[in-house]
Amino acid sequence: MTVIYCAACGKEFEPRPQILNQAYCSAPECQRERHRIWQKKKRQTDPKYRQDDADCNRDWASDHPSYWQKYRTDHPDYTERNRKLQRERNLKTKRAPIANENVSIRDISLQSGRYWLVPIDSDGIAKVDAWIVEITVISAGCNPLTRADE
Ligand SMILES: [Zn+2]
């Protein structure tokens, strides 16, 4: 009888002969860990899987619009941790601000199309609610107004 140690819980278990190179015991939490690791690797290496997964999650979220709002209310520690990590990510990206009063109107090169409009707070953290807006450029190519012309 061969006994090996579970890669998740570290406990001894007897591998099933039907499963080649079994690394996880049959405990539900260890099987969830095995699946979580498999899924993480699959998302990193398989673009189609990643896209399908994202589509599925988006569809589910649109069918359950209050789920994440309730989750954040019920889990304030999670919410605060997430905000802190997002602030840190925002500092790392060093992106140009999305809206700035000093941006010249001449710098805007917008094409007609549909856009996500996502409200952000003062920390640059995107809020839950997002709108899809359609913007139609009706006067491309003309000289734009400057602030002095207004
Ligand atoms: Zn285990």
JSON list of C-alpha atoms and ligand atoms in Angstrom, two decimals:
[
{"chain": "A", "resi": 1, "resn": "MET", "atom": "CA", "xyz": [0.00, 0.00, 0.00]},
{"chain": "A", "resi": 2, "resn": "THR", "atom": "CA", "xyz": [1.44, 3.30, -1.10]},
{"chain": "A", "resi": 3, "resn": "VAL", "atom": "CA", "xyz": [0.74, 6.34, 1.05]},
{"chain": "A", "resi": 4, "resn": "ILE", "atom": "CA", "xyz": [1.45, 9.89, -0.07]},
{"chain": "A", "resi": 5, "resn": "TYR", "atom": "CA", "xyz": [0.85, 13.33, 1.40]},
{"chain": "A", "resi": 6, "resn": "CYS", "atom": "CA", "xyz": [-1.90, 15.62, 0.14]},
{"chain": "A", "resi": 7, "resn": "ALA", "atom": "CA", "xyz": [-0.60, 18.74, -1.61]},
{"chain": "A", "resi": 8, "resn": "ALA", "atom": "CA", "xyz": [-3.31, 20.83, 0.08]},
{"chain": "A", "resi": 9, "resn": "CYS", "atom": "CA", "xyz": [-3.80, 19.58, 3.64]},
{"chain": "A", "resi": 10, "resn": "GLY", "atom": "CA", "xyz": [-0.54, 17.67, 4.04]},
{"chain": "A", "resi": 11, "resn": "LYS", "atom": "CA", "xyz": [-2.25, 14.61, 5.49]},
{"chain": "A", "resi": 12, "resn": "GLU", "atom": "CA", "xyz": [-1.44, 11.08, 4.44]},
{"chain": "A", "resi": 13, "resn": "PHE", "atom": "CA", "xyz": [-3.79, 9.39, 2.03]},
{"chain": "A", "resi": 14, "resn": "GLU", "atom": "CA", "xyz": [-3.87, 6.31, -0.14]},
{"chain": "A", "resi": 15, "resn": "PRO", "atom": "CA", "xyz": [-4.01, 7.31, -3.81]},
{"chain": "A", "resi": 16, "resn": "ARG", "atom": "CA", "xyz": [-6.62, 5.69, -5.99]},
{"chain": "A", "resi": 17, "resn": "PRO", "atom": "CA", "xyz": [-5.08, 3.42, -8.60]},
{"chain": "A", "resi": 18, "resn": "GLN", "atom": "CA", "xyz": [-7.33, 4.90, -11.32]},
{"chain": "A", "resi": 19, "resn": "ILE", "atom": "CA", "xyz": [-5.82, 8.38, -10.91]},
{"chain": "A", "resi": 20, "resn": "LEU", "atom": "CA", "xyz": [-2.31, 8.86, -12.28]},
{"chain": "A", "resi": 21, "resn": "ASN", "atom": "CA", "xyz": [-0.05, 11.04, -10.10]},
{"chain": "A", "resi": 22, "resn": "GLN", "atom": "CA", "xyz": [-2.81, 11.87, -7.64]},
{"chain": "A", "resi": 23, "resn": "ALA", "atom": "CA", "xyz": [-1.58, 14.71, -5.44]},
{"chain": "A", "resi": 24, "resn": "TYR", "atom": "CA", "xyz": [-4.72, 15.65, -3.50]},
{"chain": "A", "resi": 25, "resn": "CYS", "atom": "CA", "xyz": [-6.80, 13.61, -1.09]},
{"chain": "A", "resi": 26, "resn": "SER", "atom": "CA", "xyz": [-10.55, 13.30, -1.55]},
{"chain": "A", "resi": 27, "resn": "ALA", "atom": "CA", "xyz": [-11.52, 15.82, 1.16]},
{"chain": "A", "resi": 28, "resn": "PRO", "atom": "CA", "xyz": [-13.89, 18.40, -0.41]},
{"chain": "A", "resi": 29, "resn": "GLU", "atom": "CA", "xyz": [-11.72, 21.38, 0.59]},
{"chain": "A", "resi": 30, "resn": "CYS", "atom": "CA", "xyz": [-8.64, 19.71, -0.95]},
{"chain": "A", "resi": 31, "resn": "GLN", "atom": "CA", "xyz": [-10.55, 18.96, -4.15]},
{"chain": "A", "resi": 32, "resn": "ARG", "atom": "CA", "xyz": [-11.65, 22.62, -4.27]},
{"chain": "A", "resi": 33, "resn": "GLU", "atom": "CA", "xyz": [-8.01, 23.67, -3.86]},
{"chain": "A", "resi": 34, "resn": "ARG", "atom": "CA", "xyz": [-6.99, 21.29, -6.68]},
{"chain": "A", "resi": 35, "resn": "HIS", "atom": "CA", "xyz": [-9.69, 22.73, -8.93]},
{"chain": "A", "resi": 36, "resn": "ARG", "atom": "CA", "xyz": [-8.81, 26.32, -7.97]},
{"chain": "A", "resi": 37, "resn": "ILE", "atom": "CA", "xyz": [-5.15, 25.77, -8.94]},
{"chain": "A", "resi": 38, "resn": "TRP", "atom": "CA", "xyz": [-6.14, 24.01, -12.17]},
{"chain": "A", "resi": 39, "resn": "GLN", "atom": "CA", "xyz": [-8.51, 26.86, -13.05]},
{"chain": "A", "resi": 40, "resn": "LYS", "atom": "CA", "xyz": [-5.91, 29.54, -12.29]},
{"chain": "A", "resi": 41, "resn": "LYS", "atom": "CA", "xyz": [-3.38, 27.82, -14.57]},
{"chain": "A", "resi": 42, "resn": "LYS", "atom": "CA", "xyz": [-6.02, 27.31, -17.27]},
{"chain": "A", "resi": 43, "resn": "ARG", "atom": "CA", "xyz": [-6.94, 31.02, -17.21]},
{"chain": "A", "resi": 44, "resn": "GLN", "atom": "CA", "xyz": [-3.26, 31.93, -17.62]},
{"chain": "A", "resi": 45, "resn": "THR", "atom": "CA", "xyz": [-2.59, 29.57, -20.51]},
{"chain": "A", "resi": 46, "resn": "ASP", "atom": "CA", "xyz": [-5.86, 29.24, -22.46]},
{"chain": "A", "resi": 47, "resn": "PRO", "atom": "CA", "xyz": [-7.24, 32.52, -23.91]},
{"chain": "A", "resi": 48, "resn": "LYS", "atom": "CA", "xyz": [-10.51, 30.88, -25.01]},
{"chain": "A", "resi": 49, "resn": "TYR", "atom": "CA", "xyz": [-11.12, 29.46, -21.55]},
{"chain": "A", "resi": 50, "resn": "ARG", "atom": "CA", "xyz": [-10.29, 32.85, -20.00]},
{"chain": "A", "resi": 51, "resn": "GLN", "atom": "CA", "xyz": [-12.75, 34.63, -22.33]},
{"chain": "A", "resi": 52, "resn": "ASP", "atom": "CA", "xyz": [-15.51, 32.05, -21.76]},
{"chain": "A", "resi": 53, "resn": "ASP", "atom": "CA", "xyz": [-14.96, 32.26, -18.01]},
{"chain": "A", "resi": 54, "resn": "ALA", "atom": "CA", "xyz": [-15.13, 36.07, -18.08]},
{"chain": "A", "resi": 55, "resn": "ASP", "atom": "CA", "xyz": [-18.31, 35.96, -20.23]},
{"chain": "A", "resi": 56, "resn": "CYS", "atom": "CA", "xyz": [-19.90, 33.46, -17.86]},
{"chain": "A", "resi": 57, "resn": "ASN", "atom": "CA", "xyz": [-19.01, 35.56, -14.80]},
{"chain": "A", "resi": 58, "resn": "ARG", "atom": "CA", "xyz": [-20.37, 38.71, -16.44]},
{"chain": "A", "resi": 59, "resn": "ASP", "atom": "CA", "xyz": [-23.63, 36.96, -17.37]},
{"chain": "A", "resi": 60, "resn": "TRP", "atom": "CA", "xyz": [-23.99, 35.61, -13.85]},
{"chain": "A", "resi": 61, "resn": "ALA", "atom": "CA", "xyz": [-23.31, 39.05, -12.35]},
{"chain": "A", "resi": 62, "resn": "SER", "atom": "CA", "xyz": [-25.95, 40.65, -14.60]},
{"chain": "A", "resi": 63, "resn": "ASP", "atom": "CA", "xyz": [-28.46, 37.99, -13.46]},
{"chain": "A", "resi": 64, "resn": "HIS", "atom": "CA", "xyz": [-27.60, 38.68, -9.79]},
{"chain": "A", "resi": 65, "resn": "PRO", "atom": "CA", "xyz": [-27.10, 42.46, -9.71]},
{"chain": "A", "resi": 66, "resn": "SER", "atom": "CA", "xyz": [-27.16, 42.86, -5.93]},
{"chain": "A", "resi": 67, "resn": "TYR", "atom": "CA", "xyz": [-24.91, 39.92, -5.04]},
{"chain": "A", "resi": 68, "resn": "TRP", "atom": "CA", "xyz": [-21.61, 41.81, -4.81]},
{"chain": "A", "resi": 69, "resn": "GLN", "atom": "CA", "xyz": [-23.22, 44.80, -3.14]},
{"chain": "A", "resi": 70, "resn": "LYS", "atom": "CA", "xyz": [-24.62, 42.50, -0.43]},
{"chain": "A", "resi": 71, "resn": "TYR", "atom": "CA", "xyz": [-21.33, 40.61, -0.19]},
{"chain": "A", "resi": 72, "resn": "ARG", "atom": "CA", "xyz": [-19.42, 43.82, 0.45]},
{"chain": "A", "resi": 73, "resn": "THR", "atom": "CA", "xyz": [-21.96, 44.89, 3.08]},
{"chain": "A", "resi": 74, "resn": "ASP", "atom": "CA", "xyz": [-21.70, 41.51, 4.80]},
{"chain": "A", "resi": 75, "resn": "HIS", "atom": "CA", "xyz": [-17.88, 41.37, 4.58]},
{"chain": "A", "resi": 76, "resn": "PRO", "atom": "CA", "xyz": [-16.45, 44.80, 5.51]},
{"chain": "A", "resi": 77, "resn": "ASP", "atom": "CA", "xyz": [-12.96, 43.36, 6.10]},
{"chain": "A", "resi": 78, "resn": "TYR", "atom": "CA", "xyz": [-12.90, 41.99, 2.56]},
{"chain": "A", "resi": 79, "resn": "THR", "atom": "CA", "xyz": [-14.12, 45.34, 1.24]},
{"chain": "A", "resi": 80, "resn": "GLU", "atom": "CA", "xyz": [-11.48, 47.35, 3.09]},
{"chain": "A", "resi": 81, "resn": "ARG", "atom": "CA", "xyz": [-8.70, 44.96, 2.06]},
{"chain": "A", "resi": 82, "resn": "ASN", "atom": "CA", "xyz": [-9.84, 45.12, -1.55]},
{"chain": "A", "resi": 83, "resn": "ARG", "atom": "CA", "xyz": [-9.87, 48.94, -1.50]},
{"chain": "A", "resi": 84, "resn": "LYS", "atom": "CA", "xyz": [-6.38, 49.03, 0.01]},
{"chain": "A", "resi": 85, "resn": "LEU", "atom": "CA", "xyz": [-5.01, 46.64, -2.62]},
{"chain": "A", "resi": 86, "resn": "GLN", "atom": "CA", "xyz": [-6.71, 48.60, -5.41]},
{"chain": "A", "resi": 87, "resn": "ARG", "atom": "CA", "xyz": [-5.15, 51.85, -4.16]},
{"chain": "A", "resi": 88, "resn": "GLU", "atom": "CA", "xyz": [-1.75, 50.14, -4.25]},
{"chain": "A", "resi": 89, "resn": "ARG", "atom": "CA", "xyz": [-2.37, 48.86, -7.79]},
{"chain": "A", "resi": 90, "resn": "ASN", "atom": "CA", "xyz": [-3.46, 52.33, -8.87]},
{"chain": "A", "resi": 91, "resn": "LEU", "atom": "CA", "xyz": [-0.23, 53.81, -7.53]},
{"chain": "A", "resi": 92, "resn": "LYS", "atom": "CA", "xyz": [1.80, 51.21, -9.42]},
{"chain": "A", "resi": 93, "resn": "THR", "atom": "CA", "xyz": [0.14, 51.79, -12.77]},
{"chain": "A", "resi": 94, "resn": "LYS", "atom": "CA", "xyz": [0.90, 55.54, -12.76]},
{"chain": "A", "resi": 95, "resn": "ARG", "atom": "CA", "xyz": [-1.76, 56.09, -15.35]},
{"chain": "A", "resi": 96, "resn": "ALA", "atom": "CA", "xyz": [-2.73, 59.54, -16.48]},
{"chain": "A", "resi": 97, "resn": "PRO", "atom": "CA", "xyz": [-5.82, 60.73, -14.68]},
{"chain": "A", "resi": 98, "resn": "ILE", "atom": "CA", "xyz": [-9.04, 59.84, -16.45]},
{"chain": "A", "resi": 99, "resn": "ALA", "atom": "CA", "xyz": [-10.54, 63.29, -16.07]},
{"chain": "A", "resi": 100, "resn": "ASN", "atom": "CA", "xyz": [-8.56, 66.45, -15.57]},
{"chain": "A", "resi": 101, "resn": "GLU", "atom": "CA", "xyz": [-9.69, 70.06, -15.84]},
{"chain": "A", "resi": 102, "resn": "ASN", "atom": "CA", "xyz": [-6.36, 71.04, -17.43]},
{"chain": "A", "resi": 103, "resn": "VAL", "atom": "CA", "xyz": [-6.64, 68.66, -20.36]},
{"chain": "A", "resi": 104, "resn": "SER", "atom": "CA", "xyz": [-6.77, 70.64, -23.58]},
{"chain": "A", "resi": 105, "resn": "ILE", "atom": "CA", "xyz": [-9.83, 70.00, -25.70]},
{"chain": "A", "resi": 106, "resn": "ARG", "atom": "CA", "xyz": [-7.43, 69.62, -28.67]},
{"chain": "A", "resi": 107, "resn": "ASP", "atom": "CA", "xyz": [-6.01, 66.44, -27.10]},
{"chain": "A", "resi": 108, "resn": "ILE", "atom": "CA", "xyz": [-9.30, 64.61, -27.37]},
{"chain": "A", "resi": 109, "resn": "SER", "atom": "CA", "xyz": [-9.45, 62.21, -30.27]},
{"chain": "A", "resi": 110, "resn": "LEU", "atom": "CA", "xyz": [-12.64, 60.31, -29.70]},
{"chain": "A", "resi": 111, "resn": "GLN", "atom": "CA", "xyz": [-14.18, 57.94, -32.19]},
{"chain": "A", "resi": 112, "resn": "SER", "atom": "CA", "xyz": [-17.85, 57.11, -32.42]},
{"chain": "A", "resi": 113, "resn": "GLY", "atom": "CA", "xyz": [-18.79, 53.93, -30.66]},
{"chain": "A", "resi": 114, "resn": "ARG", "atom": "CA", "xyz": [-20.01, 52.35, -27.48]},
{"chain": "A", "resi": 115, "resn": "TYR", "atom": "CA", "xyz": [-18.10, 52.97, -24.28]},
{"chain": "A", "resi": 116, "resn": "TRP", "atom": "CA", "xyz": [-18.25, 51.79, -20.71]},
{"chain": "A", "resi": 117, "resn": "LEU", "atom": "CA", "xyz": [-18.84, 54.71, -18.39]},
{"chain": "A", "resi": 118, "resn": "VAL", "atom": "CA", "xyz": [-17.58, 53.71, -14.95]},
{"chain": "A", "resi": 119, "resn": "PRO", "atom": "CA", "xyz": [-17.81, 56.15, -12.04]},
{"chain": "A", "resi": 120, "resn": "ILE", "atom": "CA", "xyz": [-14.63, 56.29, -9.92]},
{"chain": "A", "resi": 121, "resn": "ASP", "atom": "CA", "xyz": [-14.16, 57.69, -6.45]},
{"chain": "A", "resi": 122, "resn": "SER", "atom": "CA", "xyz": [-11.44, 60.12, -5.30]},
{"chain": "A", "resi": 123, "resn": "ASP", "atom": "CA", "xyz": [-8.99, 57.20, -4.91]},
{"chain": "A", "resi": 124, "resn": "GLY", "atom": "CA", "xyz": [-9.49, 56.17, -8.52]},
{"chain": "A", "resi": 125, "resn": "ILE", "atom": "CA", "xyz": [-11.41, 53.06, -7.53]},
{"chain": "A", "resi": 126, "resn": "ALA", "atom": "CA", "xyz": [-14.11, 52.04, -9.98]},
{"chain": "A", "resi": 127, "resn": "LYS", "atom": "CA", "xyz": [-17.59, 51.78, -8.54]},
{"chain": "A", "resi": 128, "resn": "VAL", "atom": "CA", "xyz": [-19.88, 48.85, -9.16]},
{"chain": "A", "resi": 129, "resn": "ASP", "atom": "CA", "xyz": [-22.41, 50.46, -11.43]},
{"chain": "A", "resi": 130, "resn": "ALA", "atom": "CA", "xyz": [-21.35, 50.98, -15.00]},
{"chain": "A", "resi": 131, "resn": "TRP", "atom": "CA", "xyz": [-23.22, 52.35, -17.98]},
{"chain": "A", "resi": 132, "resn": "ILE", "atom": "CA", "xyz": [-22.81, 51.58, -21.62]},
{"chain": "A", "resi": 133, "resn": "VAL", "atom": "CA", "xyz": [-23.04, 54.83, -23.55]},
{"chain": "A", "resi": 134, "resn": "GLU", "atom": "CA", "xyz": [-22.97, 55.43, -27.26]},
{"chain": "A", "resi": 135, "resn": "ILE", "atom": "CA", "xyz": [-21.01, 58.43, -28.41]},
{"chain": "A", "resi": 136, "resn": "THR", "atom": "CA", "xyz": [-21.36, 59.73, -31.93]},
{"chain": "A", "resi": 137, "resn": "VAL", "atom": "CA", "xyz": [-18.81, 62.17, -33.26]},
{"chain": "A", "resi": 138, "resn": "ILE", "atom": "CA", "xyz": [-20.75, 64.71, -35.31]},
{"chain": "A", "resi": 139, "resn": "SER", "atom": "CA", "xyz": [-18.03, 67.18, -36.22]},
{"chain": "A", "resi": 140, "resn": "ALA", "atom": "CA", "xyz": [-14.72, 65.39, -36.68]},
{"chain": "A", "resi": 141, "resn": "GLY", "atom": "CA", "xyz": [-12.03, 67.26, -38.53]},
{"chain": "A", "resi": 142, "resn": "CYS", "atom": "CA", "xyz": [-13.08, 70.80, -37.71]},
{"chain": "A", "resi": 143, "resn": "ASN", "atom": "CA", "xyz": [-11.12, 73.11, -35.49]},
{"chain": "A", "resi": 144, "resn": "PRO", "atom": "CA", "xyz": [-12.25, 72.45, -31.95]},
{"chain": "A", "resi": 145, "resn": "LEU", "atom": "CA", "xyz": [-13.20, 75.26, -29.67]},
{"chain": "A", "resi": 146, "resn": "THR", "atom": "CA", "xyz": [-10.63, 76.36, -27.17]},
{"chain": "A", "resi": 147, "resn": "ARG", "atom": "CA", "xyz": [-11.60, 77.52, -23.73]},
{"chain": "A", "resi": 148, "resn": "ALA", "atom": "CA", "xyz": [-10.97, 81.11, -24.85]},
{"chain": "A", "resi": 149, "resn": "ASP", "atom": "CA", "xyz": [-13.59, 80.73, -27.63]},
{"chain": "A", "resi": 150, "resn": "GLU", "atom": "CA", "xyz": [-16.32, 79.58, -25.25]},
{"chain": "B", "resi": 1, "resn": "ZN", "atom": "ZN", "xyz": [-6.09, 16.88, 1.59]}
]
